[in-house]
PDB file of C-alpha atoms in Angstrom:
ATOM      1  CA  GLN A 497    -149.429-133.560  19.592  1.00 90.00           C
ATOM      2  CA  VAL A 498    -148.444-130.992  17.016  1.00 92.00           C
ATOM      3  CA  HIS A 499    -151.010-129.955  14.422  1.00 96.00           C
ATOM      4  CA  LEU A 500    -150.530-127.650  11.477  1.00 97.00           C
ATOM      5  CA  VAL A 501    -153.623-126.539   9.595  1.00 97.00           C
ATOM      6  CA  GLU A 502    -153.390-124.633   6.328  1.00 97.00           C
ATOM      7  CA  SER A 503    -156.060-122.505   4.725  1.00 96.00           C
ATOM      8  CA  GLY A 504    -156.421-119.956   1.952  1.00 97.00           C
ATOM      9  CA  GLY A 505    -155.785-122.030  -1.131  1.00 95.00           C
ATOM     10  CA  GLY A 506    -157.991-121.763  -4.185  1.00 97.00           C
ATOM     11  CA  SER A 507    -158.117-120.956  -7.865  1.00 98.00           C
ATOM     12  CA  VAL A 508    -156.873-117.719  -9.345  1.00 98.00           C
ATOM     13  CA  GLN A 509    -155.946-116.377 -12.752  1.00 98.00           C
ATOM     14  CA  ALA A 510    -152.364-115.758 -13.653  1.00 98.00           C
ATOM     15  CA  GLY A 511    -151.202-112.444 -12.273  1.00 98.00           C
ATOM     16  CA  GLY A 512    -153.547-112.679  -9.323  1.00 98.00           C
ATOM     17  CA  SER A 513    -152.886-113.051  -5.616  1.00 98.00           C
ATOM     18  CA  LEU A 514    -153.633-115.470  -2.811  1.00 98.00           C
ATOM     19  CA  ARG A 515    -152.762-115.519   0.871  1.00 98.00           C
ATOM     20  CA  LEU A 516    -152.128-118.797   2.621  1.00 98.00           C
ATOM     21  CA  SER A 517    -152.373-119.220   6.369  1.00 98.00           C
ATOM     22  CA  CYS A 518    -151.193-121.919   8.718  1.00 97.00           C
ATOM     23  CA  VAL A 519    -151.961-122.232  12.407  1.00 96.00           C
ATOM     24  CA  ALA A 520    -149.799-124.405  14.612  1.00 95.00           C
ATOM     25  CA  SER A 521    -150.915-126.008  17.862  1.00 93.00           C
ATOM     26  CA  GLY A 522    -149.317-128.357  20.334  1.00 91.00           C
ATOM     27  CA  LEU A 523    -145.777-127.074  19.947  1.00 86.00           C
ATOM     28  CA  ALA A 524    -143.850-127.445  23.188  1.00 81.00           C
ATOM     29  CA  SER A 525    -141.529-124.511  22.586  1.00 78.00           C
ATOM     30  CA  SER A 526    -141.825-121.018  21.201  1.00 75.00           C
ATOM     31  CA  THR A 527    -138.614-121.300  19.204  1.00 88.00           C
ATOM     32  CA  TYR A 528    -139.077-123.051  15.914  1.00 91.00           C
ATOM     33  CA  CYS A 529    -138.666-122.543  12.233  1.00 95.00           C
ATOM     34  CA  MET A 530    -141.660-122.549   9.928  1.00 96.00           C
ATOM     35  CA  ALA A 531    -141.758-122.912   6.197  1.00 98.00           C
ATOM     36  CA  TRP A 532    -143.889-123.374   3.127  1.00 98.00           C
ATOM     37  CA  PHE A 533    -143.298-126.185   0.684  1.00 98.00           C
ATOM     38  CA  ARG A 534    -145.162-127.170  -2.432  1.00 98.00           C
ATOM     39  CA  ARG A 535    -145.579-130.180  -4.649  1.00 98.00           C
ATOM     40  CA  SER A 536    -146.724-129.940  -8.232  1.00 97.00           C
ATOM     41  CA  SER A 537    -148.183-132.908 -10.049  1.00 92.00           C
ATOM     42  CA  GLY A 538    -145.397-135.345 -10.858  1.00 90.00           C
ATOM     43  CA  GLN A 539    -142.761-133.259  -9.134  1.00 93.00           C
ATOM     44  CA  GLU A 540    -140.762-133.527  -5.956  1.00 95.00           C
ATOM     45  CA  ARG A 541    -141.748-131.421  -2.983  1.00 96.00           C
ATOM     46  CA  GLU A 542    -139.784-128.182  -2.987  1.00 97.00           C
ATOM     47  CA  GLY A 543    -139.164-125.472  -0.459  1.00 98.00           C
ATOM     48  CA  VAL A 544    -140.830-122.150  -1.193  1.00 98.00           C
ATOM     49  CA  ALA A 545    -140.014-119.934   1.764  1.00 98.00           C
ATOM     50  CA  SER A 546    -138.941-120.270   5.362  1.00 98.00           C
ATOM     51  CA  ILE A 547    -138.731-118.026   8.395  1.00 96.00           C
ATOM     52  CA  ASP A 548    -136.759-118.611  11.550  1.00 94.00           C
ATOM     53  CA  SER A 549    -137.586-117.843  15.172  1.00 91.00           C
ATOM     54  CA  ASN A 550    -136.150-114.324  14.771  1.00 92.00           C
ATOM     55  CA  GLY A 551    -137.980-113.451  11.592  1.00 92.00           C
ATOM     56  CA  HIS A 552    -135.173-114.019   9.139  1.00 95.00           C
ATOM     57  CA  VAL A 553    -136.508-115.277   5.838  1.00 96.00           C
ATOM     58  CA  ARG A 554    -135.338-117.101   2.777  1.00 97.00           C
ATOM     59  CA  TYR A 555    -137.014-117.837  -0.553  1.00 98.00           C
ATOM     60  CA  ARG A 556    -136.489-120.073  -3.504  1.00 97.00           C
ATOM     61  CA  ASP A 557    -135.322-118.046  -6.479  1.00 97.00           C
ATOM     62  CA  SER A 558    -138.462-118.507  -8.560  1.00 97.00           C
ATOM     63  CA  VAL A 559    -140.712-116.804  -5.976  1.00 98.00           C
ATOM     64  CA  GLU A 560    -138.331-114.112  -4.732  1.00 97.00           C
ATOM     65  CA  GLY A 561    -139.996-110.714  -5.109  1.00 97.00           C
ATOM     66  CA  ARG A 562    -143.460-112.212  -5.637  1.00 98.00           C
ATOM     67  CA  PHE A 563    -144.078-114.134  -2.421  1.00 98.00           C
ATOM     68  CA  THR A 564    -143.777-112.883   1.160  1.00 98.00           C
ATOM     69  CA  ILE A 565    -143.590-115.162   4.176  1.00 98.00           C
ATOM     70  CA  SER A 566    -144.498-113.851   7.615  1.00 97.00           C
ATOM     71  CA  ARG A 567    -145.339-115.058  11.080  1.00 94.00           C
ATOM     72  CA  ASP A 568    -147.525-113.999  13.952  1.00 93.00           C
ATOM     73  CA  TYR A 569    -145.607-115.385  16.908  1.00 88.00           C
ATOM     74  CA  ALA A 570    -148.388-114.681  19.383  1.00 89.00           C
ATOM     75  CA  LYS A 571    -150.882-116.677  17.321  1.00 91.00           C
ATOM     76  CA  ASN A 572    -148.442-119.405  16.244  1.00 92.00           C
ATOM     77  CA  ALA A 573    -149.476-118.543  12.712  1.00 95.00           C
ATOM     78  CA  LEU A 574    -147.620-118.553   9.434  1.00 97.00           C
ATOM     79  CA  TYR A 575    -148.605-116.748   6.265  1.00 98.00           C
ATOM     80  CA  LEU A 576    -147.611-116.711   2.630  1.00 98.00           C
ATOM     81  CA  GLN A 577    -148.702-113.762   0.525  1.00 98.00           C
ATOM     82  CA  MET A 578    -148.453-114.778  -3.111  1.00 98.00           C
ATOM     83  CA  ASN A 579    -148.611-112.064  -5.752  1.00 98.00           C
ATOM     84  CA  SER A 580    -148.145-112.118  -9.526  1.00 98.00           C
ATOM     85  CA  LEU A 581    -149.002-115.799  -9.554  1.00 98.00           C
ATOM     86  CA  LYS A 582    -147.855-117.858 -12.513  1.00 98.00           C
ATOM     87  CA  LEU A 583    -149.128-121.090 -14.004  1.00 97.00           C
ATOM     88  CA  GLU A 584    -146.078-122.869 -12.620  1.00 97.00           C
ATOM     89  CA  ASP A 585    -147.065-121.908  -9.075  1.00 98.00           C
ATOM     90  CA  THR A 586    -149.913-124.419  -9.271  1.00 98.00           C
ATOM     91  CA  ALA A 587    -149.308-127.000  -6.540  1.00 98.00           C
ATOM     92  CA  ILE A 588    -150.363-128.299  -3.187  1.00 98.00           C
ATOM     93  CA  TYR A 589    -148.801-126.016  -0.586  1.00 98.00           C
ATOM     94  CA  TYR A 590    -147.724-127.418   2.762  1.00 98.00           C
ATOM     95  CA  CYS A 591    -146.887-125.728   6.010  1.00 98.00           C
ATOM     96  CA  ALA A 592    -144.014-127.212   7.987  1.00 97.00           C
ATOM     97  CA  ALA A 593    -142.415-126.610  11.369  1.00 96.00           C
ATOM     98  CA  GLU A 594    -139.456-127.810  13.333  1.00 95.00           C
ATOM     99  CA  TYR A 595    -137.957-126.836  16.678  1.00 94.00           C
ATOM    100  CA  GLY A 596    -134.819-124.806  16.942  1.00 89.00           C
ATOM    101  CA  ASP A 597    -133.577-121.290  17.398  1.00 89.00           C
ATOM    102  CA  SER A 598    -132.252-119.056  14.642  1.00 87.00           C
ATOM    103  CA  TRP A 599    -132.256-121.536  11.795  1.00 89.00           C
ATOM    104  CA  SER A 600    -134.232-121.921   8.620  1.00 90.00           C
ATOM    105  CA  SER A 601    -134.133-124.192   5.624  1.00 93.00           C
ATOM    106  CA  LEU A 602    -135.842-124.939   2.322  1.00 94.00           C
ATOM    107  CA  GLU A 603    -135.050-128.638   2.591  1.00 94.00           C
ATOM    108  CA  SER A 604    -137.945-130.812   3.653  1.00 95.00           C
ATOM    109  CA  ARG A 605    -135.735-133.380   5.406  1.00 96.00           C
ATOM    110  CA  TYR A 606    -135.146-130.954   8.285  1.00 95.00           C
ATOM    111  CA  PHE A 607    -138.821-130.592   9.147  1.00 96.00           C
ATOM    112  CA  GLY A 608    -140.720-133.058  11.274  1.00 96.00           C
ATOM    113  CA  TYR A 609    -144.157-131.494  11.430  1.00 96.00           C
ATOM    114  CA  TRP A 610    -146.382-131.038   8.427  1.00 97.00           C
ATOM    115  CA  GLY A 611    -149.841-129.860   7.570  1.00 97.00           C
ATOM    116  CA  GLN A 612    -152.205-131.634   5.220  1.00 97.00           C
ATOM    117  CA  GLY A 613    -151.758-129.129   2.414  1.00 97.00           C
ATOM    118  CA  THR A 614    -153.925-126.699   0.519  1.00 97.00           C
ATOM    119  CA  GLN A 615    -154.374-126.627  -3.244  1.00 98.00           C
ATOM    120  CA  VAL A 616    -153.394-123.562  -5.250  1.00 98.00           C
ATOM    121  CA  THR A 617    -154.426-123.549  -8.894  1.00 98.00           C
ATOM    122  CA  VAL A 618    -153.330-120.791 -11.265  1.00 98.00           C
ATOM    123  CA  SER A 619    -155.042-120.652 -14.651  1.00 97.00           C
ATOM    124  CA  SER A 620    -154.519-118.587 -17.769  1.00 94.00           C
TER     125      SER A 620
END
């Protein structure tokens, strides 16, 4: 059974930084895409960043240049370094994974495995 466990959320002032982590277990293959999504209160879940099995990344426009997604393939871990945080970055952040080689997406419908989420709160 696949498990994704996020950590690293918390409260920070605008302009600050946080680093999210996600550890995956139970995956049957070493080739899979991983991604971060978030859901703000009253909003739809949206893709933040994704990284494919070869390390190619993509970001939503609003976080480009501020957030960095990375993976440690040996540890089955996923990270999201978030800098210059803004009030609008406040959300529950979810880690997601799905099998496949050399693909990535910011659309949640392509991902079958999800973590429970970690809260990120940015205050003024």
